[in-house]
Tab-separated table of C-alpha atoms in Angstrom:
chain	number	residue	atom	x	y	z
A	776	MET	CA	0.000	0.000	0.000
A	777	GLN	CA	1.386	3.420	-0.947
A	778	THR	CA	1.656	6.187	1.631
A	779	LYS	CA	-0.523	9.236	1.127
A	780	ARG	CA	0.929	11.825	-1.211
A	781	PRO	CA	1.794	14.964	0.775
A	782	ASN	CA	0.257	18.195	-0.471
A	783	ILE	CA	3.488	20.173	-0.207
A	784	SER	CA	5.316	21.792	-3.104
A	785	PHE	CA	8.624	23.120	-1.650
A	786	GLY	CA	8.379	26.073	-3.990
A	787	ASP	CA	9.734	25.472	-7.480
A	788	LEU	CA	11.761	22.373	-6.568
A	789	ASP	CA	10.843	19.143	-8.332
A	790	ASP	CA	10.160	15.963	-6.351
A	791	ILE	CA	13.515	14.282	-7.027
A	792	THR	CA	15.377	17.376	-5.781
A	793	VAL	CA	13.269	17.443	-2.612
A	794	ALA	CA	13.890	13.717	-2.063
A	795	LYS	CA	17.634	14.279	-2.410
A	796	LYS	CA	17.513	17.187	0.054
A	797	PHE	CA	15.739	15.015	2.605
A	798	ALA	CA	18.288	12.233	2.062
A	799	ALA	CA	21.142	14.688	2.630
A	800	SER	CA	19.447	16.006	5.775
A	801	PHE	CA	18.659	12.598	7.269
A	802	SER	CA	22.134	11.246	6.493
A	803	ALA	CA	24.001	14.331	7.747
A	804	ASN	CA	24.817	12.764	11.118
A	805	GLN	CA	25.773	9.343	9.730
A	806	THR	CA	29.491	9.676	10.413
A	807	GLU	CA	30.152	6.895	12.911
A	808	ASN	CA	32.553	4.129	11.914
A	809	ASN	CA	31.038	0.684	12.575
A	810	THR	CA	34.131	-1.361	11.667
A	811	SER	CA	34.630	-2.525	15.258
A	812	LEU	CA	30.975	-3.513	15.423
A	813	ARG	CA	31.269	-5.875	12.461
A	814	ALA	CA	34.701	-7.156	13.427
A	815	SER	CA	33.373	-8.542	16.725
A	816	ASP	CA	30.979	-10.990	15.044
A	817	ALA	CA	33.435	-13.896	14.759
A	818	ASP	CA	34.488	-13.612	18.407
A	819	ILE	CA	30.881	-13.782	19.560
A	820	ILE	CA	29.509	-16.541	17.370
A	821	ASP	CA	32.094	-19.129	18.469
A	822	LYS	CA	30.781	-19.031	22.050
A	823	ILE	CA	27.030	-19.138	21.633
A	824	GLN	CA	24.649	-21.923	22.595
A	825	ILE	CA	21.430	-21.264	20.700
A	826	CYS	CA	19.326	-24.422	21.042
A	827	GLN	CA	17.079	-22.825	23.665
A	828	TYR	CA	16.458	-19.815	21.430
A	829	MET	CA	15.273	-21.590	18.291
A	830	PHE	CA	11.955	-20.368	16.915
A	831	THR	CA	8.996	-22.701	16.474
A	832	VAL	CA	6.195	-22.671	13.913
A	833	ALA	CA	3.909	-21.385	16.668
A	834	ASP	CA	6.257	-18.434	17.325
A	835	VAL	CA	6.264	-17.376	13.682
A	836	ASP	CA	2.548	-17.985	13.208
A	837	LYS	CA	1.794	-15.760	16.192
A	838	ALA	CA	3.964	-12.984	14.739
A	839	VAL	CA	2.361	-13.190	11.282
A	840	LYS	CA	-1.140	-13.084	12.762
A	841	SER	CA	-0.255	-9.961	14.760
A	842	LEU	CA	0.587	-7.968	11.614
A	843	LYS	CA	-1.776	-5.093	10.889
A	844	PHE	CA	-3.410	-4.578	7.517
A	845	SER	CA	-3.239	-1.453	5.336
A	846	LYS	CA	0.403	-0.726	6.115
A	847	ALA	CA	2.818	0.448	3.434
A	848	ALA	CA	4.811	-2.336	1.756
A	849	GLY	CA	8.564	-2.501	2.129
A	850	VAL	CA	11.280	-2.265	-0.500
A	851	ASP	CA	10.392	-5.713	-1.851
A	852	GLY	CA	6.722	-4.809	-2.343
A	853	ILE	CA	5.537	-7.399	0.187
A	854	SER	CA	2.802	-6.264	2.580
A	855	ALA	CA	1.101	-7.804	5.612
A	856	GLU	CA	-1.727	-8.999	3.385
A	857	HIS	CA	0.706	-11.086	1.307
A	858	LEU	CA	1.953	-12.943	4.377
A	859	LYS	CA	-1.417	-13.366	6.070
A	860	TYR	CA	-3.160	-14.698	2.961
A	861	ALA	CA	-0.239	-16.839	1.772
A	862	HIS	CA	-0.264	-20.634	1.911
A	863	PRO	CA	0.212	-21.832	5.526
A	864	SER	CA	3.546	-23.373	4.530
A	865	ILE	CA	5.010	-19.834	4.475
A	866	VAL	CA	5.207	-20.041	8.268
A	867	LEU	CA	7.418	-23.136	8.079
A	868	HIS	CA	9.731	-21.482	5.547
A	869	LEU	CA	10.024	-18.343	7.663
A	870	LYS	CA	10.729	-20.447	10.748
A	871	ASN	CA	13.596	-22.172	8.949
A	872	LEU	CA	14.939	-18.832	7.703
A	873	PHE	CA	14.849	-17.232	11.151
A	874	ASN	CA	16.583	-20.184	12.794
A	875	LEU	CA	19.333	-20.124	10.165
A	876	ILE	CA	19.785	-16.422	10.895
A	877	MET	CA	20.221	-17.198	14.593
A	878	ILE	CA	22.644	-20.051	13.915
A	879	HIS	CA	24.887	-18.150	11.506
A	880	GLY	CA	24.484	-14.635	12.886
A	881	TYR	CA	23.776	-13.323	9.409
A	882	VAL	CA	20.670	-11.527	8.115
A	883	PRO	CA	19.732	-11.200	4.420
A	884	ASN	CA	20.913	-7.966	2.846
A	885	ASP	CA	17.299	-6.972	2.145
A	886	PHE	CA	16.745	-6.747	5.910
A	887	GLY	CA	19.048	-3.739	5.897
A	888	TYR	CA	17.159	-1.755	3.257
A	889	GLY	CA	14.620	0.830	4.326
A	890	ILE	CA	12.357	3.422	2.741
A	891	VAL	CA	12.415	6.704	4.660
A	892	VAL	CA	9.158	8.653	4.499
A	893	PRO	CA	9.298	12.266	5.759
A	894	LEU	CA	6.294	13.077	7.965
A	895	LEU	CA	5.353	16.629	8.868
A	896	LYS	CA	5.773	17.431	12.579
A	897	ASP	CA	3.948	20.752	12.891
A	898	ARG	CA	1.314	21.612	10.294
A	899	CYS	CA	1.231	25.164	11.620
A	900	GLY	CA	4.968	25.526	11.127
A	901	ASP	CA	7.016	26.062	7.978
A	902	VAL	CA	6.181	23.121	5.697
A	903	ASN	CA	9.155	23.998	3.473
A	904	LYS	CA	11.661	23.536	6.307
A	905	LEU	CA	13.408	20.159	6.434
A	906	ASP	CA	13.718	20.280	10.239
A	907	ASN	CA	9.920	20.249	10.448
A	908	TYR	CA	9.856	16.621	9.294
A	909	ARG	CA	10.570	13.357	11.078
A	910	ALA	CA	11.941	10.314	9.308
A	911	ILE	CA	9.815	7.158	9.525
A	912	THR	CA	11.467	4.086	8.017
A	913	ILE	CA	9.521	1.314	6.278
A	914	SER	CA	11.351	-2.018	6.340
A	915	CYS	CA	10.510	-5.262	4.581
A	916	PHE	CA	7.678	-7.165	6.271
A	917	ILE	CA	9.633	-10.400	6.591
A	918	SER	CA	12.176	-8.569	8.733
A	919	LYS	CA	9.279	-7.155	10.741
A	920	VAL	CA	7.993	-10.671	11.416
A	921	PHE	CA	11.504	-11.606	12.553
A	922	LYS	CA	11.578	-8.627	14.932
A	923	LEU	CA	8.206	-9.614	16.361
A	924	CYS	CA	9.564	-13.096	16.999
A	925	ILE	CA	12.601	-11.591	18.731
A	926	CYS	CA	10.428	-9.406	20.962
A	927	ASP	CA	8.370	-12.425	21.979
A	928	LYS	CA	11.238	-14.909	22.423
A	929	PHE	CA	13.684	-12.516	24.115
A	930	GLY	CA	11.165	-10.377	25.995
A	931	GLU	CA	12.767	-11.113	29.371
A	932	PHE	CA	15.939	-9.307	28.230
A	933	LEU	CA	14.140	-6.227	26.851
A	934	TYR	CA	13.287	-4.755	30.246
A	935	SER	CA	13.949	-1.180	31.332
A	936	HIS	CA	13.836	0.890	34.522
A	937	PRO	CA	10.390	1.319	36.181
A	938	LEU	CA	10.815	5.098	35.873
A	939	GLN	CA	10.818	4.775	32.077
A	940	PHE	CA	7.134	5.080	31.180
A	941	GLY	CA	7.518	5.170	27.399
A	942	PHE	CA	6.974	2.281	24.960
A	943	LYS	CA	5.426	-0.027	27.545
A	944	LYS	CA	2.137	-1.850	27.169
A	945	GLY	CA	-0.580	-0.552	29.469
A	946	ILE	CA	1.527	2.428	30.570
A	947	GLY	CA	1.342	5.918	29.108
A	948	CYS	CA	2.032	9.587	29.592
A	949	GLN	CA	-0.725	9.828	32.209
A	950	ASN	CA	1.208	7.415	34.444
A	951	ALA	CA	4.340	9.553	34.224
A	952	PHE	CA	2.320	12.696	34.967
A	953	PHE	CA	0.653	11.018	37.953
A	954	ALA	CA	4.044	9.999	39.383
A	955	MET	CA	5.291	13.578	39.062
A	956	GLN	CA	2.090	15.018	40.535
A	957	GLN	CA	2.135	12.733	43.562
A	958	THR	CA	5.817	13.387	44.202
A	959	VAL	CA	5.288	17.151	44.194
A	960	LYS	CA	2.271	16.750	46.488
A	961	TYR	CA	4.287	14.585	48.890
A	962	PHE	CA	6.989	17.252	49.295
A	963	THR	CA	4.818	20.380	49.295
A	964	GLU	CA	2.523	18.947	51.971
A	965	ARG	CA	5.632	18.623	54.156
A	966	GLY	CA	6.691	22.222	53.541
A	967	SER	CA	9.414	21.525	50.989
A	968	THR	CA	9.917	23.126	47.609
A	969	VAL	CA	10.368	20.892	44.586
A	970	PHE	CA	12.583	22.087	41.738
A	971	ILE	CA	11.696	20.588	38.362
A	972	SER	CA	13.595	20.672	35.089
A	973	THR	CA	12.516	19.218	31.772
A	974	VAL	CA	15.182	17.777	29.495
A	975	ASP	CA	14.647	16.868	25.861
A	976	ALA	CA	16.821	14.393	23.957
A	977	SER	CA	17.132	15.896	20.485
A	978	LYS	CA	16.715	13.312	17.681
A	979	ALA	CA	17.503	10.623	20.240
A	980	PHE	CA	16.587	7.633	18.061
A	981	ASP	CA	18.858	8.901	15.287
A	982	ARG	CA	21.881	9.442	17.528
A	983	ILE	CA	22.227	6.014	19.131
A	984	CYS	CA	25.772	4.726	18.717
A	985	HIS	CA	25.621	1.113	17.520
A	986	VAL	CA	28.888	0.129	19.194
A	987	LYS	CA	27.785	1.511	22.563
A	988	LEU	CA	24.361	-0.113	22.150
A	989	ILE	CA	25.952	-3.526	21.626
A	990	GLY	CA	28.140	-2.884	24.666
A	991	LYS	CA	25.079	-2.168	26.799
A	992	LEU	CA	23.425	-5.374	25.571
A	993	CYS	CA	26.538	-7.330	26.520
A	994	ASP	CA	26.568	-5.708	29.970
A	995	ARG	CA	23.082	-7.036	30.696
A	996	ASN	CA	24.047	-10.546	29.515
A	997	PHE	CA	22.010	-10.555	26.330
A	998	PRO	CA	22.085	-13.934	24.540
A	999	ARG	CA	25.187	-13.975	22.365
A	1000	CYS	CA	23.313	-15.347	19.379
A	1001	LEU	CA	21.055	-12.279	19.286
A	1002	ILE	CA	23.964	-9.887	19.789
A	1003	CYS	CA	25.693	-11.492	16.816
A	1004	VAL	CA	22.573	-11.042	14.673
A	1005	LEU	CA	22.233	-7.381	15.675
A	1006	CYS	CA	25.919	-6.746	14.952
A	1007	ASN	CA	25.482	-8.063	11.429
A	1008	TRP	CA	22.143	-6.324	10.934
A	1009	TYR	CA	23.241	-2.855	12.062
A	1010	GLY	CA	26.360	-3.156	9.962
A	1011	LYS	CA	24.339	-3.248	6.729
A	1012	LEU	CA	21.626	-0.602	7.168
A	1013	ILE	CA	20.936	1.334	3.969
A	1014	SER	CA	18.030	3.680	3.193
A	1015	TYR	CA	16.628	6.011	0.605
A	1016	VAL	CA	13.966	8.702	0.836
A	1017	ARG	CA	10.629	8.428	-0.944
A	1018	TRP	CA	8.868	11.678	-1.710
A	1019	ASN	CA	5.758	11.852	-3.904
A	1020	GLY	CA	6.625	8.497	-5.438
A	1021	VAL	CA	10.232	9.342	-6.395
A	1022	LEU	CA	13.334	7.969	-4.677
A	1023	SER	CA	16.563	9.594	-3.608
A	1024	ASP	CA	19.985	7.995	-3.867
A	1025	LEU	CA	20.843	5.337	-1.294
A	1026	PHE	CA	22.719	6.370	1.832
A	1027	VAL	CA	24.353	4.327	4.588
A	1028	VAL	CA	22.793	4.421	8.069
A	1029	SER	CA	25.722	4.067	10.441
A	1030	GLN	CA	24.016	5.109	13.674
A	1031	GLY	CA	20.582	5.267	15.233
A	1032	VAL	CA	17.639	2.878	15.411
A	1033	ARG	CA	14.837	3.153	12.883
A	1034	LYS	CA	11.702	5.024	13.859
A	1035	GLY	CA	8.727	2.828	13.173
A	1036	GLY	CA	10.653	-0.374	13.860
A	1037	VAL	CA	9.155	-2.995	16.178
A	1038	LEU	CA	12.394	-3.550	18.085
A	1039	SER	CA	13.608	0.068	18.116
A	1040	PRO	CA	11.684	1.325	21.196
A	1041	PHE	CA	13.033	-1.550	23.318
A	1042	LEU	CA	16.608	-0.880	22.209
A	1043	PHE	CA	16.193	2.848	22.854
A	1044	ASN	CA	14.940	2.187	26.390
A	1045	ILE	CA	17.951	-0.038	27.024
A	1046	TYR	CA	20.287	2.620	25.632
A	1047	VAL	CA	19.099	5.312	28.064
A	1048	ASP	CA	18.480	2.972	31.011
A	1049	ASP	CA	21.884	3.687	32.529
A	1050	LEU	CA	21.061	7.392	32.801
A	1051	ILE	CA	18.271	6.740	35.306
A	1052	LYS	CA	20.571	4.378	37.229
A	1053	GLN	CA	23.329	7.015	37.387
A	1054	LEU	CA	20.892	9.635	38.638
A	1055	GLU	CA	19.580	7.223	41.267
A	1056	LEU	CA	23.057	6.285	42.479
A	1057	SER	CA	24.087	9.942	42.698
A	1058	GLY	CA	21.970	10.401	45.822
A	1059	THR	CA	20.354	13.542	44.410
A	1060	GLY	CA	16.717	13.952	43.463
A	1061	CYS	CA	13.455	13.260	45.242
A	1062	HIS	CA	12.795	10.145	47.307
A	1063	VAL	CA	9.347	9.113	48.484
A	1064	ASN	CA	9.156	6.610	51.356
A	1065	GLY	CA	12.669	5.454	50.560
A	1066	GLY	CA	11.973	4.967	46.855
A	1067	TYR	CA	13.748	7.034	44.220
A	1068	ILE	CA	11.513	9.223	42.076
A	1069	GLY	CA	13.963	11.944	41.032
A	1070	ALA	CA	13.923	11.167	37.308
A	1071	ILE	CA	10.843	10.377	35.252
A	1072	LEU	CA	11.390	9.358	31.651
A	1073	TYR	CA	8.727	9.112	28.984
A	1074	ALA	CA	10.381	7.918	25.766
A	1075	ASP	CA	13.003	10.623	25.094
A	1076	ASP	CA	11.505	13.278	27.419
A	1077	LEU	CA	13.117	13.483	30.859
A	1078	LEU	CA	11.728	15.161	33.981
A	1079	LEU	CA	14.116	15.842	36.872
A	1080	LEU	CA	12.802	16.496	40.409
A	1081	SER	CA	14.898	17.680	43.341
A	1082	ALA	CA	14.224	19.260	46.748
A	1083	SER	CA	17.240	21.548	46.316
A	1084	ILE	CA	18.527	23.674	43.480
A	1085	SER	CA	22.083	22.395	43.992
A	1086	GLY	CA	20.840	18.815	43.736
A	1087	LEU	CA	19.027	19.647	40.508
A	1088	GLN	CA	22.173	21.212	39.085
A	1089	HIS	CA	24.129	18.063	39.922
A	1090	MET	CA	21.512	15.968	38.121
A	1091	LEU	CA	21.725	18.233	35.073
A	1092	ASP	CA	25.511	17.793	35.076
A	1093	ILE	CA	25.084	13.997	35.118
A	1094	CYS	CA	22.697	14.250	32.152
A	1095	TYR	CA	25.134	16.467	30.248
A	1096	PHE	CA	28.093	14.102	30.632
A	1097	TYR	CA	25.949	11.036	29.947
A	1098	GLY	CA	24.727	12.605	26.722
A	1099	LEU	CA	28.268	13.610	25.789
A	1100	TYR	CA	29.578	10.060	26.218
A	1101	ASN	CA	26.605	8.389	24.532
A	1102	SER	CA	26.272	10.789	21.572
A	1103	ILE	CA	22.886	12.132	22.711
A	1104	VAL	CA	22.148	15.865	22.728
A	1105	LEU	CA	20.211	16.649	25.924
A	1106	ILE	CA	18.594	20.091	26.005
A	1107	THR	CA	17.195	21.693	29.173
A	1108	THR	CA	13.924	23.325	28.190
A	1109	ASN	CA	12.224	24.541	31.402
A	1110	LEU	CA	12.912	25.074	35.088
A	1111	HIS	CA	10.172	25.367	37.725
A	1112	ALA	CA	9.972	25.696	41.502
A	1113	LEU	CA	6.799	24.313	43.118
């Protein structure tokens, strides 16, 4: 299914020129060298025991049935409808493919291709400004089925801190707001001021360093077979921009996780998980009945709460250095005293 044609002209520029401009904009930060990421594959794959992580027909069938209709097809033209209405034997073939991927730590090259579709952020803003668009990547549906299988099979490893309220089933922004509201109430009722700062991670999904991400997965004892697969997969990401039906030139994606990907939110949560832990271990920030509640994260939006201005400044310093080391730009947007 084709995405809806945007009603935007970009002045006198033709569609291919606009597509190329978007490609140049989206690929501007792709400067990271992933050689060390790919070079580690051989060292990892020799040590893995993968029998317990083999996919079954039931695993793949569950993933295929969970696909939603009316979604844009990937580079290969295959959509959810093709897989759902195919002969049932397709599930067996996909199961064999996915298990071979896990055994050899190698994904098909087509898994690395993506179509980037620019989506307007603010319709009241300047529609001719490239920064007013976010990049949503459409991947091939077979790779999406594989990601769904990974999320189901390896779900126990895809956890994140309880103070991360984003990308979790049954939890939303209202839960994060309630936690903040109750924390402020707890302190103000006891005569204490609460200092609050909001911090925004600019283009956080696009700035994730693949090498550091793999390191974080290793630190939490991720199964080696999956780490090997991700090393190979993130070493071959390539995209092009589609605008009004025309395509830009291909460009290499050397950092970041794809927006719109099934696995991406889990990997993003893991990537920023250490920030909450560092803030908690620092001893600064609000505590309620002995429990830490000084940092509330909803996706890439961070809320810092402290009973002292010096404590809040220390937390902001931790965020700054964490962002500096992990290639994330953290911007302080507001400061309030309640």
